[in-house]
Coordinates of N, CA and C and ligand atoms in Angstrom, one line a residue:
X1 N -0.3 -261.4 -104.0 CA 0.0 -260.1 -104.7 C 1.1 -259.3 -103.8
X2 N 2.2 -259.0 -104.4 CA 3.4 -258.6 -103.9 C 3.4 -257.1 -104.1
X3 N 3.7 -256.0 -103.1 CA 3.9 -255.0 -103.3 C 5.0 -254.5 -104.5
X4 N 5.6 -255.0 -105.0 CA 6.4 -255.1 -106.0 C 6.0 -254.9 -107.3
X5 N 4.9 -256.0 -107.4 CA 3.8 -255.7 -108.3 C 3.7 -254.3 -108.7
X6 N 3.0 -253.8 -107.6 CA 2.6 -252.6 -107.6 C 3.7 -251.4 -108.4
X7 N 4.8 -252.1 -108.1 CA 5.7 -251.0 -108.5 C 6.4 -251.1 -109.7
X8 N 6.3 -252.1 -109.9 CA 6.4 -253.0 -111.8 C 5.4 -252.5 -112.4
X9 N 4.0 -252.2 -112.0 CA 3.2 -251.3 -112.6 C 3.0 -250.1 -112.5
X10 N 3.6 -249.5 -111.5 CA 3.6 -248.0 -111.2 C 4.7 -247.5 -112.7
X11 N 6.0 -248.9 -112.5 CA 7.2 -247.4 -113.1 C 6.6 -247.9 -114.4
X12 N 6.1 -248.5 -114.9 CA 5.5 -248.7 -116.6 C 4.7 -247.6 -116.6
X13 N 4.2 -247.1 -115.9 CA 2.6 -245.9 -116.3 C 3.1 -244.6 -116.0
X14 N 4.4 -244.4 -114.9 CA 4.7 -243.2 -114.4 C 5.4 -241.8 -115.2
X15 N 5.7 -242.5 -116.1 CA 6.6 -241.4 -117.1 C 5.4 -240.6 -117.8
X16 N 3.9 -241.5 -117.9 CA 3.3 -240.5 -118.0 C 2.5 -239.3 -117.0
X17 N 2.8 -239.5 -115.8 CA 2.3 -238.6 -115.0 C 2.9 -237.5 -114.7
X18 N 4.3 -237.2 -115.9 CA 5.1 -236.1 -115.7 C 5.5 -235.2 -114.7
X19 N 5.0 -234.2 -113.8 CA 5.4 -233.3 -113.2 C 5.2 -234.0 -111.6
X20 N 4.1 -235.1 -111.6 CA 3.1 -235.5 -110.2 C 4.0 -237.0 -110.2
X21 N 4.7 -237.3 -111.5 CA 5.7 -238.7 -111.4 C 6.6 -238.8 -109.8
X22 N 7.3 -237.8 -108.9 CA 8.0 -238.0 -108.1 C 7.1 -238.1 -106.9
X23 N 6.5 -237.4 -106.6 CA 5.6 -236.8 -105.7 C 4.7 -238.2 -106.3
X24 N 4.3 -238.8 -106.3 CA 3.3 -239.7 -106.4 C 3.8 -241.0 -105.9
X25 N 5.2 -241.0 -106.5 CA 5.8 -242.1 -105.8 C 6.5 -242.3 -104.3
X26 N 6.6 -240.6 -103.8 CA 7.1 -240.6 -102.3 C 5.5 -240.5 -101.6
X27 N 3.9 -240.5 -102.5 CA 3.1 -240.7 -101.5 C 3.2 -242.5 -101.3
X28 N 3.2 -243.7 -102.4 CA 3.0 -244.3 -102.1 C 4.1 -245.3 -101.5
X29 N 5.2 -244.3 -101.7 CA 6.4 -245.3 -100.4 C 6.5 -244.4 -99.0
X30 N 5.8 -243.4 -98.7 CA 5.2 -243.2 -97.2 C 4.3 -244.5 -97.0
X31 N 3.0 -244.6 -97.8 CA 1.9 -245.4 -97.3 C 2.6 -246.9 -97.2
X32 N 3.4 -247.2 -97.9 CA 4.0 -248.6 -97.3 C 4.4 -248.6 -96.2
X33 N 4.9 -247.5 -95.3 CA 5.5 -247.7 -94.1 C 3.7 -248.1 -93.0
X34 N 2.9 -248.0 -93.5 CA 1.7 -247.7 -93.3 C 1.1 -249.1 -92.9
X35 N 0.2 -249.9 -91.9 CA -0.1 -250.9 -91.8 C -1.0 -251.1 -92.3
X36 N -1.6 -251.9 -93.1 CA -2.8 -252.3 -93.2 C -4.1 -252.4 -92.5
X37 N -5.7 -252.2 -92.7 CA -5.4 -251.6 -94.6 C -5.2 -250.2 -94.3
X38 N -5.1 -250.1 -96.0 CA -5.1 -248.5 -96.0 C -6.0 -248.0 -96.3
X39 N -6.7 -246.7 -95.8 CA -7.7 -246.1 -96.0 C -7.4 -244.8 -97.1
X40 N -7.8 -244.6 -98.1 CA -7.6 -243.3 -98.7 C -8.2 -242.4 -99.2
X41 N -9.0 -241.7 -98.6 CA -9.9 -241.2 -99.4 C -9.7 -239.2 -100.5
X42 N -10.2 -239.3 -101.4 CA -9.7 -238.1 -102.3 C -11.3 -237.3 -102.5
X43 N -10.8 -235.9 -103.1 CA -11.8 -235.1 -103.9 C -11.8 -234.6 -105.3
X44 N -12.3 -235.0 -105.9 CA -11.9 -234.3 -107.0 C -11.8 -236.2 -107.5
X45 N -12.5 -236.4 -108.5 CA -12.3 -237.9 -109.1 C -11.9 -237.6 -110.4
X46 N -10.8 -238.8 -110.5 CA -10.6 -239.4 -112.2 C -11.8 -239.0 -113.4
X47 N -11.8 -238.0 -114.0 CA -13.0 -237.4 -115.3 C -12.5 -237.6 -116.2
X48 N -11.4 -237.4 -116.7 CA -11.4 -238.4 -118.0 C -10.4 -239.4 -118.3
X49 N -11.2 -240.1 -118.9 CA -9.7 -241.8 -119.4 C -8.3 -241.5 -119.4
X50 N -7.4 -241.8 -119.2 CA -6.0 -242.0 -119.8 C -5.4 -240.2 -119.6
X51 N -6.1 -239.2 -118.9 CA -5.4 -237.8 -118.7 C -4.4 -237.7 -118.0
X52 N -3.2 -238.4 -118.1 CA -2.2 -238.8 -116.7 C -1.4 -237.4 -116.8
X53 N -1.2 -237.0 -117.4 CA -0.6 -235.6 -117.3 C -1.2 -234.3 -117.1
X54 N -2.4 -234.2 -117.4 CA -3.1 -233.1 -117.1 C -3.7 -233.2 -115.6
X55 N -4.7 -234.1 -115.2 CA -5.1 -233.8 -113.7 C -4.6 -235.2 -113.1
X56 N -3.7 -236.3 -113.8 CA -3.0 -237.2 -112.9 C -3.7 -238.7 -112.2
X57 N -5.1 -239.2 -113.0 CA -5.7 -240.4 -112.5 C -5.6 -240.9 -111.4
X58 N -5.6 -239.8 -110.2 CA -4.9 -240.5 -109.1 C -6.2 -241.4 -108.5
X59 N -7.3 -241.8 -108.9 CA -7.9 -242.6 -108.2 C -7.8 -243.7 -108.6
X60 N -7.5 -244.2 -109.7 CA -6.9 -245.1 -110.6 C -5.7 -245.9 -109.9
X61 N -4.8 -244.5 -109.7 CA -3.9 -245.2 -109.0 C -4.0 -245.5 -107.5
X62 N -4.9 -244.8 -106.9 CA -4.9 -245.4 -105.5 C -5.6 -246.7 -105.7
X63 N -7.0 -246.8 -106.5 CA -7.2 -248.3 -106.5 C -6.1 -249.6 -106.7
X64 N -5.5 -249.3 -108.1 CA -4.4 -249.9 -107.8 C -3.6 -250.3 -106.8
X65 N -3.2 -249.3 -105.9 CA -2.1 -249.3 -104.7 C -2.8 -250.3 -103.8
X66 N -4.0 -249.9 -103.3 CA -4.9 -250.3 -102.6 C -5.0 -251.7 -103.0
X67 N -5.1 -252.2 -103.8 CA -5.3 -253.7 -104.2 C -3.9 -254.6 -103.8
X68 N -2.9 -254.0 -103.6 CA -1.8 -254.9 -103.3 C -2.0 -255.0 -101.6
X69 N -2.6 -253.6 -101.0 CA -2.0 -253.8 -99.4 C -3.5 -254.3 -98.5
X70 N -3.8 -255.4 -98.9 CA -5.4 -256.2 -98.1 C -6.3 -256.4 -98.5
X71 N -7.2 -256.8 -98.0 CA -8.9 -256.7 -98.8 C -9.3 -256.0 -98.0
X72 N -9.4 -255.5 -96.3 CA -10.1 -254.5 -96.4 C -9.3 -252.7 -96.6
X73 N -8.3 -252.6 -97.4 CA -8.0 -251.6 -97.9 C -9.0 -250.7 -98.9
X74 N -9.1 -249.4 -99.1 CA -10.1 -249.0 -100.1 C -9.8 -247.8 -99.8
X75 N -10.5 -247.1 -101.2 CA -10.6 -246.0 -101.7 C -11.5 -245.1 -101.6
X76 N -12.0 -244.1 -101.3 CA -13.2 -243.3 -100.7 C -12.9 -242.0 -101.8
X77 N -13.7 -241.5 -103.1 CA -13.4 -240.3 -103.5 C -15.1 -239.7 -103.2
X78 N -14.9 -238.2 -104.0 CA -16.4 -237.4 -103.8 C -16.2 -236.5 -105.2
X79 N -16.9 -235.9 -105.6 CA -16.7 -235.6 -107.1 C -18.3 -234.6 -107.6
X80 N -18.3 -233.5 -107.6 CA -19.2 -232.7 -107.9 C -20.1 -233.2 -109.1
X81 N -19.3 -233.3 -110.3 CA -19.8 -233.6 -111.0 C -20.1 -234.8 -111.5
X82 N -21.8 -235.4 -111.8 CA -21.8 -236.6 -112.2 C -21.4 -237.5 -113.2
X83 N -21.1 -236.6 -114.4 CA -20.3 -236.9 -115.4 C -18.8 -237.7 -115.1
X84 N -18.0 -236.9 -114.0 CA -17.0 -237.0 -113.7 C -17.0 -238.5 -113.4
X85 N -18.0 -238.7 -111.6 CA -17.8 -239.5 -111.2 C -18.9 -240.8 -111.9
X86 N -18.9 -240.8 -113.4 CA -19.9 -241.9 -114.0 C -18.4 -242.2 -114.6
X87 N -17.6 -241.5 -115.4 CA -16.5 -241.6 -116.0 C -15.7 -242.4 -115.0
X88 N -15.5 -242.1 -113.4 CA -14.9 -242.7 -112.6 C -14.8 -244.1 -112.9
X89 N -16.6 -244.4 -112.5 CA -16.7 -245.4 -111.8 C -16.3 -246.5 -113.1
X90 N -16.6 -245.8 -114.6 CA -16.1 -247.2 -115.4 C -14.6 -247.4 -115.6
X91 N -13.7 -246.3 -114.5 CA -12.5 -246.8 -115.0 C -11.4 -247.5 -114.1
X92 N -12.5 -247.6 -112.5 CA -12.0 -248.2 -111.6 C -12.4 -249.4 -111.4
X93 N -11.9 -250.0 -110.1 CA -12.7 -251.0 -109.8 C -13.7 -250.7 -108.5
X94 N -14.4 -251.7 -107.9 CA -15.8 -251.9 -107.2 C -14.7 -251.4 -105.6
X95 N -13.8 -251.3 -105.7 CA -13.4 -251.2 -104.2 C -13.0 -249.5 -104.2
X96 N -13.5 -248.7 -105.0 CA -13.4 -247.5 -104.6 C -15.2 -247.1 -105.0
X97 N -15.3 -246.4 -102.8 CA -16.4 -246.4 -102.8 C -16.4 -244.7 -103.7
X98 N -17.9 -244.2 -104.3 CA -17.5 -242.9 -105.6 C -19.1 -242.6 -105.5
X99 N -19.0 -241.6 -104.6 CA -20.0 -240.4 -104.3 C -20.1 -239.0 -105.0
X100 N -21.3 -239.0 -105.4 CA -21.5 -238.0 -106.6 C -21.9 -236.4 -105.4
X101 N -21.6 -235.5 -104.8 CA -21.8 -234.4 -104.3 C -20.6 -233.6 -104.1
X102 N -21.1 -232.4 -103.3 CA -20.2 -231.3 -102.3 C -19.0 -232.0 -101.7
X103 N -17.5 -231.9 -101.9 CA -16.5 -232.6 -101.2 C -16.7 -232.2 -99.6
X104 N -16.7 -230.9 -99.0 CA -16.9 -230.4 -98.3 C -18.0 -231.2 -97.1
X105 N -19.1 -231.0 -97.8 CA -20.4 -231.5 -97.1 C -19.8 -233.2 -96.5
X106 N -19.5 -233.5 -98.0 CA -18.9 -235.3 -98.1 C -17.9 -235.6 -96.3
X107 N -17.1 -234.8 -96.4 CA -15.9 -234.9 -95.8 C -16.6 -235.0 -94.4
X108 N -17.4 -234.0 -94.2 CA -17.6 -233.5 -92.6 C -18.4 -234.8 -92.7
X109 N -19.3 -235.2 -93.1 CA -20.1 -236.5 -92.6 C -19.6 -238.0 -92.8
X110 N -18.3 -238.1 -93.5 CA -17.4 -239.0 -93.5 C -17.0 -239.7 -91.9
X111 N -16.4 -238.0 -91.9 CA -15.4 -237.8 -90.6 C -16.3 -238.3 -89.5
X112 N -17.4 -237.8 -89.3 CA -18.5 -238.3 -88.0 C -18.5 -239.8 -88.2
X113 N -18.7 -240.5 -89.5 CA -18.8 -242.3 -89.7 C -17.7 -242.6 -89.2
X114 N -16.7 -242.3 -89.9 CA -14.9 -242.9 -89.5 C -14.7 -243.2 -88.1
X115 N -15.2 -241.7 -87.4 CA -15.0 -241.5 -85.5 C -16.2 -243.0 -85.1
X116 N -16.9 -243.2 -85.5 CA -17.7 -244.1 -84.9 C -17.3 -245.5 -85.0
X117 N -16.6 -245.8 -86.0 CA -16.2 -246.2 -86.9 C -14.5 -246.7 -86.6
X118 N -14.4 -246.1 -85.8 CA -12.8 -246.2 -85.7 C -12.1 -246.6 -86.8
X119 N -12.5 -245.7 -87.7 CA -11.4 -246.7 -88.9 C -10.1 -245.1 -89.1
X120 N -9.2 -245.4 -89.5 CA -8.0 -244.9 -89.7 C -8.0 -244.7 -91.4
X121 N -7.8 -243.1 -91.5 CA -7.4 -242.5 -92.6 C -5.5 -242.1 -92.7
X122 N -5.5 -243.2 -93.5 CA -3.9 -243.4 -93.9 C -3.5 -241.9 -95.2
X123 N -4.3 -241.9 -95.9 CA -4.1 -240.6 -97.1 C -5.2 -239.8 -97.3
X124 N -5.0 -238.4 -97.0 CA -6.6 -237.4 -97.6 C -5.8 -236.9 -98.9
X125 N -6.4 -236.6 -100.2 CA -5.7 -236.6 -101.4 C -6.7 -235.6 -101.7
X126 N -6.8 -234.1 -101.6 CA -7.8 -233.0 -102.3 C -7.0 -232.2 -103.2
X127 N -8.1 -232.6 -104.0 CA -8.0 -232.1 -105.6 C -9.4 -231.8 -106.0
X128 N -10.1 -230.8 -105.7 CA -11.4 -230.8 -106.1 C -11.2 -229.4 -106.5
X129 N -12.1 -228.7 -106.2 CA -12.6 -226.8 -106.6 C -11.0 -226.6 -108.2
X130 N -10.9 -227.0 -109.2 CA -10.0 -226.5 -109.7 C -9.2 -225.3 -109.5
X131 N -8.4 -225.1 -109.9 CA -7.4 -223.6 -109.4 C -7.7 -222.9 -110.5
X132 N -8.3 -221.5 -110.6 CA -7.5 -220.6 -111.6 C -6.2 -219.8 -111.4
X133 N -5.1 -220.0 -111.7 CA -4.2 -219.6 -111.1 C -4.1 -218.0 -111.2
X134 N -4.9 -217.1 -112.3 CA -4.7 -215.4 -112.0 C -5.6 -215.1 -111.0
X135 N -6.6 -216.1 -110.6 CA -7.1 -216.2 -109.5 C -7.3 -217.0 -108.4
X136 N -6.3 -217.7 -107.7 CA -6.7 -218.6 -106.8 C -7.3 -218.8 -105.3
X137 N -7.6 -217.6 -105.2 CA -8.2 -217.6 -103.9 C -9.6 -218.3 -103.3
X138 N -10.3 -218.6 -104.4 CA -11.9 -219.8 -103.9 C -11.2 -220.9 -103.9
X139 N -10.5 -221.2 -105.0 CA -10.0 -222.8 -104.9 C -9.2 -223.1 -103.3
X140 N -8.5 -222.4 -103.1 CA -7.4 -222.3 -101.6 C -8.4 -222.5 -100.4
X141 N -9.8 -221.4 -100.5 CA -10.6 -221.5 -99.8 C -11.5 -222.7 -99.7
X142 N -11.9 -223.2 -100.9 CA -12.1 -224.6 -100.5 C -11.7 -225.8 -99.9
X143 N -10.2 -225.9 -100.3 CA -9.6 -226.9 -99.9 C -9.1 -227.2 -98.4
X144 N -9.1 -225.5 -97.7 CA -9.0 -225.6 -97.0 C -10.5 -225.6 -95.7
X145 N -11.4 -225.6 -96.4 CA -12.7 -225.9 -95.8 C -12.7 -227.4 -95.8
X146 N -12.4 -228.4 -96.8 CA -12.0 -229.7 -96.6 C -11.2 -230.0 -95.4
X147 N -10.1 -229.2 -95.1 CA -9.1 -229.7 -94.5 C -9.6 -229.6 -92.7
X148 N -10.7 -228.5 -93.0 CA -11.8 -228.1 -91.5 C -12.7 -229.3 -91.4
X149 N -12.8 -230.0 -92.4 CA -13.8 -230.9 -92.3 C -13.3 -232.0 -92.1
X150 N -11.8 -232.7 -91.9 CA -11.4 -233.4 -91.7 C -10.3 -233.8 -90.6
X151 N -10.2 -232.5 -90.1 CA -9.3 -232.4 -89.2 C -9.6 -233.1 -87.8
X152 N -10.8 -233.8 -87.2 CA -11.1 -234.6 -85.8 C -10.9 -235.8 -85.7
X153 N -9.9 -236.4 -87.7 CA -9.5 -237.1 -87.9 C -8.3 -237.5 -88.4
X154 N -7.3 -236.6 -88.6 CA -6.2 -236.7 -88.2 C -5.3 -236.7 -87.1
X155 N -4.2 -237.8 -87.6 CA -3.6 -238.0 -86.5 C -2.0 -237.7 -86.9
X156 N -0.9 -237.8 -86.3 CA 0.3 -237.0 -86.8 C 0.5 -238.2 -87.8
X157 N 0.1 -239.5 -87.9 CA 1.0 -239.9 -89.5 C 0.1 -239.6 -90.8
X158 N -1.4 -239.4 -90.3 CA -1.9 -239.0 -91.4 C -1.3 -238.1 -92.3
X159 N -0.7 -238.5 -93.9 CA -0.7 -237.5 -94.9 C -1.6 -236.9 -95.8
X160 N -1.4 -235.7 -95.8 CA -2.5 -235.0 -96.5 C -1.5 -234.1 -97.5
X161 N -2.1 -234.7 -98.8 CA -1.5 -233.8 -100.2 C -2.5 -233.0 -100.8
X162 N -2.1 -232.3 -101.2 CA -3.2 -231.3 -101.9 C -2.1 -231.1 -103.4
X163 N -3.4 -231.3 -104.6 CA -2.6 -231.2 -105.9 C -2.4 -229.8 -106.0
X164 N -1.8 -229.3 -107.1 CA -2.2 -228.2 -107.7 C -1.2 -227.4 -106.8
X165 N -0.1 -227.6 -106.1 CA 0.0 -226.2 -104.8 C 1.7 -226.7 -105.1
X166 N 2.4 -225.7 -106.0 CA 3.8 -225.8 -106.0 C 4.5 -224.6 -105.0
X167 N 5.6 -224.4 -104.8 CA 6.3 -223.5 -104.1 C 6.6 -222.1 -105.1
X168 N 6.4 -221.6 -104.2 CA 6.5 -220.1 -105.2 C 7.6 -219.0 -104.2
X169 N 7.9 -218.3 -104.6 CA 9.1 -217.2 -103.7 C 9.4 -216.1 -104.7
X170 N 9.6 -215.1 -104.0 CA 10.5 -214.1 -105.0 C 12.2 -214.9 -105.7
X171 N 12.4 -214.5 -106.9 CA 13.8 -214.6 -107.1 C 14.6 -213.8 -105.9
X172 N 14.3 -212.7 -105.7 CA 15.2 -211.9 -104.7 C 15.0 -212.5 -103.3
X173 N 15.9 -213.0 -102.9 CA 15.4 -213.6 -101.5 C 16.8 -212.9 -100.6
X174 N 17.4 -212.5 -101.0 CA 18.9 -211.7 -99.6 C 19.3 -210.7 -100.7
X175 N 20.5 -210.0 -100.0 CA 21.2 -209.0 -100.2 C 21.8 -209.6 -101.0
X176 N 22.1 -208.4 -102.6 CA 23.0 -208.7 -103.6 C 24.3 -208.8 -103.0
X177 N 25.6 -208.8 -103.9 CA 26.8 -209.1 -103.6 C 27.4 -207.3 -103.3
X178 N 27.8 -207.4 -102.2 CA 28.9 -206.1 -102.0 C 29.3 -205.2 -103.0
X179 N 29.5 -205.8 -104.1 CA 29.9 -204.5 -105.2 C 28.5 -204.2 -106.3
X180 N 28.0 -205.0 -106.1 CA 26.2 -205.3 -107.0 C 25.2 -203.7 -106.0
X181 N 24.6 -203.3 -106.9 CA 23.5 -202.5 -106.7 C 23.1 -203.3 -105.2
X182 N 22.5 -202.7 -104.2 CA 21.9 -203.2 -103.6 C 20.3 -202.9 -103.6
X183 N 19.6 -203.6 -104.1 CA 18.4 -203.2 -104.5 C 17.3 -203.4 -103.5
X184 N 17.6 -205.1 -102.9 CA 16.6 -205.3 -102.3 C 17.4 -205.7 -100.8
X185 N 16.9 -205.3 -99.7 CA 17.6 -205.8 -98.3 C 17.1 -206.9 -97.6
X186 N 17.7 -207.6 -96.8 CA 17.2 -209.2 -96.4 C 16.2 -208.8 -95.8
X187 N 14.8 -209.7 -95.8 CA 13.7 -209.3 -95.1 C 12.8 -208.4 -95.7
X188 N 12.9 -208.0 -97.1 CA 12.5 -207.1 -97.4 C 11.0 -207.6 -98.2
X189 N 11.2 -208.9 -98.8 CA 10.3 -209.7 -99.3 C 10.4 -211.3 -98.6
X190 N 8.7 -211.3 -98.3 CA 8.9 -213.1 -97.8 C 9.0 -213.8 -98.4
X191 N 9.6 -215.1 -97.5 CA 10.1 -216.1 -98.0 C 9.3 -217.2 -98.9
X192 N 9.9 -218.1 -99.1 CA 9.0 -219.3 -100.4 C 7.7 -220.1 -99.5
X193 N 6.4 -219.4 -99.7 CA 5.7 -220.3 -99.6 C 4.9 -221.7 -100.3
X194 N 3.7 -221.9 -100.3 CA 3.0 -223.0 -101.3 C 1.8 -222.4 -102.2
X195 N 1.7 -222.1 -103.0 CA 0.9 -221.4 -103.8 C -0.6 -222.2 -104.1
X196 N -1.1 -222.1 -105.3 CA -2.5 -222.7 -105.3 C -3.6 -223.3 -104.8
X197 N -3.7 -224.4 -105.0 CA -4.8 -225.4 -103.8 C -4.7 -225.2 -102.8
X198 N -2.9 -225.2 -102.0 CA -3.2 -225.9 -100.7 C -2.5 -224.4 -100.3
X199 N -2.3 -223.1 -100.7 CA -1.9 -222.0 -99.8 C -2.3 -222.0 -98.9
X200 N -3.9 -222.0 -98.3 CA -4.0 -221.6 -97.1 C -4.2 -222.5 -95.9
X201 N -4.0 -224.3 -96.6 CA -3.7 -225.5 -95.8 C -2.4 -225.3 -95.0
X202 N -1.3 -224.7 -96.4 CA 0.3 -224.3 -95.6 C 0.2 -223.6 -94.8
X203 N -0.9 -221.8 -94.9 CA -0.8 -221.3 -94.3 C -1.1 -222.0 -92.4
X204 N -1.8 -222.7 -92.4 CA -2.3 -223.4 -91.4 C -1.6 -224.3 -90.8
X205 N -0.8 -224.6 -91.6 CA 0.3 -226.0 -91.5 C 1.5 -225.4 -90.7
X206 N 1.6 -224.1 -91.2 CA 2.6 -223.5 -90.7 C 2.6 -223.0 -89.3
X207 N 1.0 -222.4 -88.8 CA 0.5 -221.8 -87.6 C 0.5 -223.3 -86.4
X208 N 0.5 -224.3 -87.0 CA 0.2 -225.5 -85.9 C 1.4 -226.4 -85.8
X209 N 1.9 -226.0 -86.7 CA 3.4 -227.0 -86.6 C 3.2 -228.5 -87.8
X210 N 2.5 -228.8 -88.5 CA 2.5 -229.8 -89.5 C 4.1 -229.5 -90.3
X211 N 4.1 -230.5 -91.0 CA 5.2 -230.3 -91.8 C 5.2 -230.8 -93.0
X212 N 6.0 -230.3 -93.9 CA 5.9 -230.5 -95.3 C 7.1 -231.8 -95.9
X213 N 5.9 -233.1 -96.4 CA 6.7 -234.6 -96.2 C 7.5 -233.9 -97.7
X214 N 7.0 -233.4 -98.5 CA 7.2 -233.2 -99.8 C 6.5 -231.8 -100.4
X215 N 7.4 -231.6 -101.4 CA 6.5 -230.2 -102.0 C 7.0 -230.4 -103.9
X216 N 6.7 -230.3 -104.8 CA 6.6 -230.5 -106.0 C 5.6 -230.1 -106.6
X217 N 5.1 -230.2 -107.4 CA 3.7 -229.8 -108.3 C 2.8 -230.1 -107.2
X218 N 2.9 -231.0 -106.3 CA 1.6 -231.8 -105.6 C 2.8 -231.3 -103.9
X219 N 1.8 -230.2 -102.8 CA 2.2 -230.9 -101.8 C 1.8 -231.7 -100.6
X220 N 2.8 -232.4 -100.0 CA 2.1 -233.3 -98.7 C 2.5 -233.0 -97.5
X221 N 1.9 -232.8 -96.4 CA 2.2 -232.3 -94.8 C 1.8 -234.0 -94.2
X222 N 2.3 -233.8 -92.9 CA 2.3 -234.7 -92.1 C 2.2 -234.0 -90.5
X223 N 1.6 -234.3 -89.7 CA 1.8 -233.5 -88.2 C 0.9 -232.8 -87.9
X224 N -0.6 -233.0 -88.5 CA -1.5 -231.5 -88.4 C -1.9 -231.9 -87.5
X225 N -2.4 -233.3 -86.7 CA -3.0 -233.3 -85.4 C -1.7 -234.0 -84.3
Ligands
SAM301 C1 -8.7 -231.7 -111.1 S1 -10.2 -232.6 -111.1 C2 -9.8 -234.0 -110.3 C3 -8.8 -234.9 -111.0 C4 -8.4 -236.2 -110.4 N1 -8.0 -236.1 -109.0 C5 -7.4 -236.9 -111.2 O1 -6.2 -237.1 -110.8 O2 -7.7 -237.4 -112.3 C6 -11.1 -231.7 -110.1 C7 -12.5 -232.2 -109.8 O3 -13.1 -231.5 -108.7 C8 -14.5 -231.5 -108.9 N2 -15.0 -230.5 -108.0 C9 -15.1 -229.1 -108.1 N3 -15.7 -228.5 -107.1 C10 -16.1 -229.6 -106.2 C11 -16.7 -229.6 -105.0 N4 -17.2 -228.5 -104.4 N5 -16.9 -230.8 -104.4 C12 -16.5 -232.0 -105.0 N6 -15.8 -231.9 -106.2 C13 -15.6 -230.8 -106.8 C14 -14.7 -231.2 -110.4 O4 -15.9 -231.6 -110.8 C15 -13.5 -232.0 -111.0 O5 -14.0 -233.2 -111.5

């Protein structure tokens, strides 16, 4: 099985993943640079059949990915609800291991197996606590409790995407033009951050020096440890 494959089947399915189509494809041509296997593990599981444009089947598609680069490659998700992850489990295959609890809880006691374990986390993919976006501050706060729970296991190639978290900024970002009203002065409003899921992952990303591989509807850092 040729990684090629993989990508003969990616660009057939990708036009429906609309907004997460670009960003989906610079996660999985990062993880090619990536040795085998790859470890990937997510939150928030595949709940319903064929929704590629609404929350993006990305477990679907990591199994997939995962099946071209080894046999001991695999997929690790966690998924609150059991509905969700019963839905999962009929739409993947047997190589994505699919735990029905708390992502949170899941993570921190992962993280303790993996260290023992020496195994290598190539992708953390959190998508769990949905966003409300007139209100996003529990969702942010979750995800970034994940990111506490996983962090004794990253290393600087580990990428970590978080869905749901596009860039946001004022329109006004500098001084109008010389003859224009001057309304607003440089510095007067800050600059473009990352909004929903992963705001306060950026916020963090930004205090430690990580960096942003990509940013789109979905973003991904690289560098947190
Ligand atoms: C947006 S969906 C995941 C979609 C999936 N990644 C996909 O691409 O198809 C978010 C999921 O997170 C789950 N969730 C919410 N809170 C959670 C928590 N505390 N722990 C684990 N999963 C949680 C929800 O049950 C829901 O199924």
């Amino acid at each position: 099985m040729e990684i090629s494959d993989f990508y003969n089947w990616f660009d057939k399915i990708s036009i429906k993943l609309d907004t997460r189509k670009d960003s989906f494809y610079q996660i999985f041509k990062y993880l090619d640079k990536i040795p085998e296997p790859i470890i990937i593990v997510e939150t928030g599981c595949l709940r319903i059949k064929d929704n590629y444009s609404g929350d993006g089947q990305s477990t679907l598609l990591f199994d997939k990915y995962t099946q071209f680069r080894g046999k001991n490659s695999k997929v690790y998700t966690v998924d609150i609800n059991a509905n969700a992850t019963k839905v999962c489990s009929e739409n993947v295959s047997e190589n994505v291991s699919i735990t029905t609890g708390d992502s949170v809880k899941y993570l921190n006691n992962l993280s303790k197996e993996f260290i023992k374990t020496n195994t290598n986390v190539a992708l953390f993919y959190l998508d769990s606590f949905d966003c409300d976006w007139k209100s996003p501050e529990q969702s942010a706060q979750h995800h970034l409790k994940e990111l506490v729970s996983i962090k004794k296991i990253l290393n600087d190639q580990t990428l970590v995407v978080v869905d749901d978290s596009p860039i946001i900024g004022y329109l006004q970002q500098s001084k109008v033009k010389k003859d224009s009203l001057e309304l607003i002065k440089p510095g007067l409003v800050p600059g473009p951050t990352i909004s929903g899921k992963g705001s306060l992952v950026h916020e963090y990303a930004v205090h430690t020096g990580a960096k942003i591989l990509f940013s789109n509807y979905q973003t991904g850092w690289i560098g947190f440890n």
